[in-house]
Amino acid sequence: MPLSGIEIYKLLPQTNCKDCGFPTCLAFSMKLAAKQVELSTCPHVSDESKAKLASAAEPPIRLVTLKSNGYEVKAGNETVLFRHEKTFYHKPGLFIRVRDNEPLEDIKSRVRAIDVYSVDYVGMTLTLEGIAVESATGDPAAFSAAVRAVREATRRPLILISFDPAVMAAGLQAIDGETALVHGATTANWEAMAGLAKQHQAVLSVQADSLDGLAELTAKLKEAGVQDLVLSPVTGSLSTSLNLSTQIRRLALKKNFRPLGYPIMTFPGDLKDPDQEMIMAAQSIAKYAGFVVLDHFLPETAYPLLVLRENVFTDPQKPIQVQPGLYEINNPTPASPVLVTTNFSITYFSVANEVESSGLPAWLVVTDAEGMSVLTAWAAGKFDAERIAKAVKEFGVADKVSQKRVVIPGHVATLSGELEEELPNWEVRVGPREAVDLPAFMKQAL
Amino acid sequence: MPVEIPKDTWAGQVRTITLGATAAEGGTRSHTVTIGGQKSLPFMHFEHEAPYPPLVALEIKDRRPDDWSALLLERWGDVVNAPGDWAKAAEAAGAELIVLALSLTDANGEPTRPEAAVAATKAVLASTGLPLIVWGPGQAEADNELLVPVAEATKGERIAIGLCEDKNYRTLVATAMANNHLVIARSPMDVNLAKQLNILISDMGLPLDRILMDPTTGALGYGIEYGYSVMERLRLAALQGDGMTQLPMIVTPGYEAWKTKESKVGAGMPDAWGSWEERAITWETITAMTLIESGADIVVLRHPESVRRVQTAIKDLNSVREMA
């Protein structure tokens, strides 16, 4: 949490010596708060103050990054509890867990399917982030073999799971040079795990069944020189997971409580019920996880989770827009009707969805209304006759259709006269106000 | 290291609202249901135990729907032809409330007659003891024409009728007042518009403990983030003490999710979409759960399997565990 100029001033020598080039210590601290000068410009500041100022400059939730072969997965650096307050920044990484007691060929084929999975959503390509490999056998050689098998099948980042330092060492050796996430450190093994994390530049997950336990461990690990940590509270229920995740986020953001200022990892598969696993994964996405480890991978559940993540992590200040243009719905022919709407994504999807599910073919002219809905854009002067006419001309609609007739939304019926002037030779029809009534309108009136 | 857990203390509280009336209360329901009463954000049990968990309602129609996904029609089978049978099947599927959605037209394409709407409502009341919500077809004239006789014919049952919108609320509110019912106030995903409609309705004299608000949502992938954030903001405003936002919230993830292509269409979809039925149920379930965690008090669903999953999750979320 950044300090104010006054807070910084209290940490300075307050001698007004001018050695920094500013007339007073207060003036210097104001510049520091505005990040316009470096603290090192003051030759007299104490080491204690330096440490305090450096720590205050750190983000309340540390940013950690997993790396492998050009892939990166980041978590942390979040600044708000609710997305409407600003935005959520780092989408939680979704990982699928495999275990080293499965035949290596099975592991490889599962991992390949996960690796290549991608789905298109409003023009974006969504994928999962990586694989979590767990030691179920407790055998270092088996774990090492499983990690190698996974690495042959994917280049994506890995989470390694074992609480036995000897097993973990074998796993880490198999992927030396990457930044993996190691799960994890407990009260029983933290010293050895800290050593491994340092040796392999790994991010270290800390597991405990209470916030007290987590805070105690992160403090020890920080002392031992491991900075990149992840919190894995043991939960086993939606209720506990939501409560603990919320408490951790609040402590980090509202209290600037350093020992819990790290990203959270959840294990929805621990619910041992595939349906509830998806519900917990969805909860983790909306409520504060940085990494989510699933036990099941199916396209029909991965797709909705990936979409939820896009939705929740959309910047609420910037509505998602679709590209203005002429969209073809249900393979239109020159005889199909021409409908007009704006490029606000929800408006576009409501209209496109209604027409698409009606089975009726249509041409949809999506005008550039700066991402606003029909009424908002009309009120703001971003959806008027001129803009609609411009879009119809620019997208060459006249060349595609045999009947020059355009349907405008019922909410902007008032534009029809002007539009007829802007588009001579075109018939302008007023459609329904709501997208849901479009199919009936198209059947009856067109 | 002992960690002191910060607790939010709020000035406000969500109103408690009861739907349905038993024989002793002037109705015919076997029991009533109550929602609201929260003094903290959803499921923050370490601050305040929420007195009433969110409820799951199932939506049924007065006749076989023309535009529902084949998956839903197949799952419900023949009961969709008789609202009484459908209501009974919905109760058996675990519904805690029934939403009867009246159609704009009858099976012959003629406008639904008021007598038919009343008959469908009575059939539902006769076949289940659950409290009831009745939606009009969603067009002002038809809503008024159908819901007024329904409200009169069910006087004293404390059903909730809707949807009241800023352009059409007076007739529905008046009949709810006259017949001891509740109303649902629907506003288009906007905190201020929701407040404004609640004010208009309560200005007519309907007590606030007979208004549910529906802030509207989008389905997963189709604007859920707007509904989600509006609900979070409404609930925060309620807890901060804004009286006109302290009404329990009802939302329609079933209606929204089953409109989407992901749920409606089986054939010809990308491989990355996976199996149709599981995708559709997950779509409805995740839409519902995400909204429940942002403050929904009633979710209206369509598929029995989604009901089962959502109820399992609510039971878990509502369980208070010893927080270490």
XYZ file of N, CA and C in Angstrom, chain A residues 81-84 117-122 209-213 215-216 219 236-240 242-244 246-247 250-251 254-255 257 259-260 271 273 275-276 278-279 282-283 286-287 298-301 303-305 307-308 311-312 314 316 318-320 344-346 349-350 353-354 356-357 433 436-437, chain B residues 1-8 10 41-47 139 167 189 219-226 228-229 232-233 236 255 259-262 264-265 270-276 278-280 282-283 285-286 289-290 293-294 305 308-310 312-314 316-324:
438
model
N -11.435 -5.742 -3.801
C -12.252 -6.880 -3.381
C -13.399 -7.144 -4.348
N -13.871 -6.074 -4.988
C -15.002 -6.213 -5.907
C -14.602 -5.685 -7.271
N -14.971 -6.412 -8.322
C -14.503 -6.023 -9.645
C -14.997 -4.641 -10.063
N -16.189 -4.231 -9.549
C -16.702 -2.924 -9.963
C -15.890 -1.757 -9.379
N -6.119 -28.149 -25.942
C -7.495 -27.665 -25.838
C -7.541 -26.153 -26.008
N -8.375 -25.692 -26.897
C -8.607 -24.254 -27.000
C -10.015 -24.047 -27.508
N -10.628 -22.952 -27.081
C -12.002 -22.692 -27.461
C -12.133 -21.214 -27.788
N -12.932 -20.928 -28.797
C -13.118 -19.562 -29.238
C -14.301 -18.939 -28.517
N -14.101 -17.740 -27.972
C -15.190 -17.023 -27.302
C -15.094 -15.550 -27.690
N -16.136 -15.026 -28.286
C -16.175 -13.668 -28.835
C -14.833 -13.235 -29.449
N -4.015 -25.464 7.702
C -5.470 -25.498 7.793
C -6.050 -24.291 8.517
N -5.208 -23.291 8.773
C -5.741 -22.062 9.373
C -4.928 -20.884 8.862
N -5.496 -19.703 9.006
C -4.765 -18.501 8.599
C -3.560 -18.284 9.517
N -3.719 -18.623 10.800
C -2.590 -18.521 11.731
C -1.422 -19.358 11.221
N -1.752 -20.590 10.858
C -0.718 -21.509 10.390
C -0.049 -21.009 9.125
N 0.174 -17.861 8.067
C 0.954 -16.649 8.336
C 2.280 -16.996 9.014
N 2.218 -17.975 9.911
C 3.433 -18.381 10.619
C 4.462 -18.939 9.634
N 5.974 -16.275 7.211
C 6.965 -15.433 7.895
C 8.302 -16.166 7.986
N -11.771 -28.037 1.738
C -12.654 -29.196 1.634
C -14.126 -28.859 1.618
N -14.478 -27.578 1.554
C -15.883 -27.226 1.383
C -15.981 -25.864 0.718
N -17.092 -25.623 0.046
C -17.324 -24.322 -0.591
C -17.364 -23.225 0.454
N -17.992 -23.539 1.568
C -18.163 -22.562 2.638
C -16.819 -22.104 3.185
N -15.986 -23.062 3.587
C -14.698 -22.706 4.169
C -13.807 -22.016 3.150
N -14.637 -20.182 0.553
C -15.078 -18.799 0.320
C -14.691 -17.902 1.502
N -14.902 -18.414 2.714
C -14.592 -17.605 3.895
C -13.098 -17.336 4.018
N -12.282 -18.382 3.857
C -10.836 -18.185 4.018
C -10.271 -17.303 2.907
N -11.791 -15.020 1.212
C -12.219 -13.635 1.439
C -11.403 -12.998 2.562
N -11.190 -13.763 3.636
C -10.417 -13.208 4.757
C -8.985 -12.885 4.335
N -9.047 -9.741 2.156
C -9.313 -8.541 2.963
C -8.108 -8.158 3.803
N -7.472 -9.166 4.424
C -6.300 -8.872 5.261
C -5.199 -8.233 4.426
N -6.990 -4.627 2.892
C -7.479 -3.597 3.810
C -6.541 -3.369 4.987
N -5.809 -4.423 5.382
C -4.912 -4.301 6.534
C -3.452 -4.284 6.106
N -1.683 -6.714 5.440
C -1.084 -7.735 6.291
C -0.140 -8.600 5.449
N 2.076 -11.094 5.893
C 2.228 -12.565 5.898
C 1.178 -13.275 5.044
N 0.053 -12.613 4.708
C -0.936 -13.252 3.836
C -1.075 -12.488 2.520
N -13.066 -31.823 -3.257
C -14.451 -32.053 -2.845
C -14.911 -33.467 -3.209
N -16.262 -34.681 -5.810
C -17.547 -34.748 -6.494
C -17.403 -33.864 -7.731
N -19.254 -32.647 -10.009
C -20.187 -31.525 -10.227
C -19.861 -30.369 -9.292
N -19.623 -30.699 -8.021
C -19.305 -29.656 -7.048
C -17.908 -29.082 -7.308
N -16.700 -28.333 -10.208
C -16.856 -27.231 -11.159
C -17.431 -25.996 -10.461
N -18.336 -26.231 -9.509
C -18.929 -25.100 -8.782
C -17.864 -24.407 -7.934
N -15.598 -22.401 -10.137
C -16.246 -21.142 -10.502
C -16.156 -20.148 -9.342
N -16.388 -20.649 -8.132
C -16.270 -19.778 -6.948
C -14.846 -19.217 -6.834
N -14.197 -16.353 -9.284
C -14.800 -15.066 -8.936
C -14.272 -14.543 -7.605
N -13.949 -15.453 -6.723
C -13.565 -15.055 -5.376
C -12.116 -15.412 -5.065
N -12.883 -31.927 -18.976
C -13.826 -32.248 -20.039
C -14.110 -30.936 -20.770
N -14.176 -30.961 -22.098
C -14.442 -29.717 -22.825
C -15.723 -29.032 -22.345
N -16.760 -29.803 -22.044
C -18.056 -29.204 -21.698
C -18.051 -28.499 -20.341
N -17.055 -28.790 -19.500
C -16.978 -28.023 -18.251
C -15.820 -27.012 -18.302
N -14.980 -25.257 -20.931
C -15.464 -24.099 -21.694
C -16.217 -23.107 -20.801
N -17.250 -23.549 -20.055
C -17.925 -22.566 -19.191
C -17.004 -21.914 -18.149
N -16.048 -22.677 -17.616
C -15.143 -22.069 -16.627
C -14.259 -21.002 -17.268
N -14.988 -19.234 -19.870
C -15.835 -18.080 -20.184
C -16.104 -17.266 -18.920
N -16.383 -17.953 -17.826
C -16.622 -17.236 -16.570
C -15.410 -16.377 -16.220
N -15.321 -13.289 -18.256
C -16.370 -12.358 -17.839
C -15.981 -11.631 -16.561
N -15.542 -12.393 -15.553
C -15.246 -11.785 -14.257
C -14.040 -10.842 -14.358
N -13.154 -9.092 -16.980
C -13.336 -7.991 -17.916
C -13.242 -6.678 -17.152
N -14.479 -3.502 -15.939
C -15.840 -2.955 -15.950
C -15.907 -1.533 -16.496
N -14.437 -0.647 -19.222
C -14.402 -0.736 -20.688
C -15.313 -1.866 -21.151
N -16.498 -1.543 -21.626
C -17.379 -2.620 -22.072
C -16.734 -3.407 -23.217
N -17.014 -4.706 -23.257
C -16.440 -5.475 -24.371
C -17.205 -5.116 -25.627
N -21.995 -2.812 -28.907
C -21.873 -3.222 -27.498
C -22.042 -4.739 -27.473
N -21.121 -5.443 -26.813
C -21.123 -6.897 -26.973
C -22.440 -7.523 -26.534
N -23.031 -7.047 -25.439
C -24.266 -7.684 -24.986
C -25.391 -7.417 -25.970
N -24.707 -9.659 -28.912
C -24.980 -11.072 -28.657
C -26.465 -11.336 -28.443
N -27.201 -10.379 -27.846
C -28.640 -10.614 -27.684
C -29.297 -10.718 -29.044
N -27.950 -13.788 -31.060
C -28.404 -15.029 -30.443
C -29.874 -15.307 -30.762
N -30.689 -14.265 -30.674
C -32.118 -14.444 -30.966
C -32.317 -14.855 -32.418
N -30.112 -16.102 -34.475
C -29.473 -17.382 -34.742
C -30.358 -18.530 -34.265
N -30.899 -18.409 -33.051
C -31.658 -19.545 -32.547
C -33.034 -19.636 -33.204
N -38.481 -3.364 -30.097
C -37.541 -2.734 -29.172
C -36.554 -3.742 -28.604
N -35.531 -10.070 -28.111
C -36.281 -11.305 -27.925
C -37.495 -11.360 -28.862
N -37.984 -10.187 -29.293
C -39.152 -10.169 -30.180
C -38.784 -10.207 -31.663
N 1.349 -17.832 14.457
C 1.121 -16.382 14.477
C -0.386 -16.121 14.484
N -0.919 -15.606 15.588
C -2.370 -15.374 15.624
C -2.751 -14.238 14.677
N -3.701 -14.506 13.809
C -4.137 -13.518 12.835
C -5.484 -12.979 13.277
N -5.562 -11.674 13.354
C -6.845 -11.082 13.717
C -7.687 -10.905 12.452
N -8.833 -11.572 12.427
C -9.672 -11.544 11.224
C -10.491 -10.256 11.215
N -10.325 -9.434 10.177
C -11.140 -8.211 10.131
C -12.604 -8.557 9.826
N -13.491 -7.990 10.611
C -14.910 -8.239 10.380
C -15.572 -6.948 9.939
N -16.354 -7.039 8.879
C -17.119 -5.879 8.440
C -18.337 -5.744 9.337
N -21.889 -3.734 9.498
C -22.736 -2.974 8.589
C -23.901 -2.370 9.361
N -22.209 -9.827 3.821
C -22.147 -10.298 2.442
C -22.382 -11.809 2.412
N -22.756 -12.342 1.237
C -23.191 -13.737 1.161
C -22.228 -14.741 1.817
N -22.759 -15.512 2.737
C -22.082 -16.656 3.367
C -20.869 -16.283 4.218
N -20.793 -15.025 4.644
C -19.698 -14.637 5.539
C -20.118 -14.975 6.972
N -20.132 -16.269 7.262
C -20.684 -16.737 8.537
C -19.878 -16.263 9.734
N -18.609 -15.935 9.497
C -17.787 -15.508 10.641
C -18.194 -14.119 11.116
N -19.006 -13.416 10.296
C -19.519 -12.115 10.742
C -20.919 -12.265 11.331
N -45.432 -8.712 -21.779
C -45.891 -7.546 -22.544
C -46.951 -6.852 -21.704
N -42.230 0.895 -16.898
C -43.297 1.299 -17.807
C -44.635 0.677 -17.419
N -30.533 -4.045 -15.007
C -29.112 -4.083 -14.616
C -28.538 -2.717 -14.286
N -26.708 -14.339 -18.976
C -26.151 -15.670 -18.738
C -24.630 -15.591 -18.762
N -24.022 -16.622 -18.239
C -22.590 -16.822 -18.422
C -22.260 -16.600 -19.904
N -21.274 -15.742 -20.160
C -20.873 -15.497 -21.539
C -21.718 -14.457 -22.242
N -22.835 -14.075 -21.662
C -23.741 -13.114 -22.293
C -24.073 -11.979 -21.330
N -23.076 -11.522 -20.609
C -23.296 -10.353 -19.762
C -23.466 -10.660 -18.290
N -23.101 -11.872 -17.858
C -23.270 -12.193 -16.430
C -22.502 -11.205 -15.557
N -21.376 -10.692 -16.065
C -20.561 -9.814 -15.227
C -21.288 -8.526 -14.876
N -22.198 -8.087 -15.733
C -22.962 -6.874 -15.425
C -23.961 -7.170 -14.309
N -23.822 -9.575 -12.203
C -23.040 -9.927 -11.022
C -22.625 -8.674 -10.251
N -22.073 -7.705 -10.967
C -21.585 -6.505 -10.274
C -22.736 -5.641 -9.778
N -23.800 -7.246 -6.589
C -22.851 -6.960 -5.503
C -23.024 -5.533 -4.995
N -23.239 -4.616 -5.924
C -23.381 -3.207 -5.518
C -24.691 -2.973 -4.783
N -24.207 -4.392 -1.313
C -23.359 -3.497 -0.508
C -24.143 -2.272 -0.072
N -33.769 -19.043 -17.250
C -34.249 -18.393 -18.473
C -33.066 -17.917 -19.313
N -31.407 -19.751 -23.004
C -31.544 -18.999 -24.249
C -30.286 -19.098 -25.083
N -29.165 -19.415 -24.423
C -27.882 -19.320 -25.122
C -27.732 -20.455 -26.129
N -26.924 -20.199 -27.102
C -26.641 -21.214 -28.113
C -26.011 -22.443 -27.458
N -25.165 -22.201 -26.466
C -24.470 -23.293 -25.787
C -25.464 -24.313 -25.228
N -28.936 -24.333 -26.113
C -30.058 -24.625 -27.006
C -29.699 -25.571 -28.128
N -28.467 -25.489 -28.585
C -28.113 -26.191 -29.812
C -27.191 -27.374 -29.530
N -18.701 -26.699 -32.134
C -17.278 -27.063 -32.119
C -16.995 -28.193 -31.107
N -16.010 -29.025 -31.406
C -15.624 -30.098 -30.474
C -15.266 -29.528 -29.103
N -14.699 -28.338 -29.096
C -14.256 -27.742 -27.833
C -15.425 -27.431 -26.905
N -16.641 -27.509 -27.410
C -17.808 -27.274 -26.555
C -18.229 -28.529 -25.798
N -17.726 -29.690 -26.227
C -18.007 -30.932 -25.501
C -19.454 -31.380 -25.596
N -19.843 -32.258 -24.652
C -21.174 -32.858 -24.720
C -22.255 -31.835 -24.396
N -23.332 -31.907 -25.140
C -24.376 -30.868 -25.084
C -25.045 -30.781 -23.718
N -24.325 -31.986 -20.668
C -23.498 -31.587 -19.526
C -23.099 -30.112 -19.639
N -22.826 -29.682 -20.860
C -22.485 -28.264 -21.059
C -23.652 -27.367 -20.660
N -24.854 -27.752 -21.103
C -26.033 -26.921 -20.817
C -26.299 -26.848 -19.313
N -24.132 -27.384 -16.892
C -23.046 -26.617 -16.259
C -23.255 -25.119 -16.495
N -23.737 -24.771 -17.679
C -23.968 -23.358 -18.005
C -24.990 -22.760 -17.030
N -25.924 -24.051 -14.096
C -25.456 -24.168 -12.710
C -24.445 -23.079 -12.368
N -23.489 -22.850 -13.263
C -22.452 -21.852 -12.962
C -23.044 -20.450 -12.982
N -24.868 -20.238 -9.585
C -23.992 -20.193 -8.400
C -23.236 -18.864 -8.318
N -22.813 -18.362 -9.469
C -22.076 -17.102 -9.473
C -22.979 -15.981 -8.955
N -23.564 -16.292 -5.166
C -22.434 -15.781 -4.381
C -22.330 -14.260 -4.470
N -23.073 -13.640 -5.374
C -23.073 -12.170 -5.393
C -24.325 -11.610 -4.724
N -31.537 -31.336 -12.848
C -30.177 -31.663 -12.424
C -29.461 -30.400 -11.929
N -30.549 -29.892 -8.394
C -29.851 -30.775 -7.446
C -28.452 -30.228 -7.131
N -27.730 -29.843 -8.170
C -26.350 -29.385 -7.950
C -26.321 -28.074 -7.168
N -27.211 -27.165 -7.520
C -27.215 -25.867 -6.853
C -27.625 -26.033 -5.389
N -27.173 -28.692 -3.517
C -26.036 -29.297 -2.804
C -25.024 -28.211 -2.431
N -24.767 -27.322 -3.382
C -23.783 -26.260 -3.136
C -24.281 -25.276 -2.080
N -25.574 -24.933 -2.140
C -26.116 -23.987 -1.153
C -26.012 -24.586 0.247
N -23.852 -26.681 1.330
C -22.452 -26.565 1.735
C -22.141 -25.114 2.148
N -22.497 -24.167 1.279
C -22.173 -22.763 1.561
C -22.831 -22.275 2.845
N -23.998 -22.830 3.132
C -24.727 -22.346 4.289
C -24.292 -23.020 5.585
N -23.454 -24.049 5.455
C -23.018 -24.727 6.672
C -21.944 -23.887 7.352
N -22.092 -23.741 8.619
C -21.137 -22.932 9.372
C -20.123 -23.879 9.987
N -18.893 -23.702 9.600
C -17.854 -24.555 10.157
C -17.025 -23.772 11.164
N -16.421 -24.519 12.034
C -15.504 -23.899 12.986
C -14.366 -23.279 12.193
N -14.271 -21.948 12.219
C -13.201 -21.311 11.465
C -11.950 -21.288 12.334
N -10.930 -21.927 11.835
C -9.713 -22.040 12.638
C -9.028 -20.682 12.766
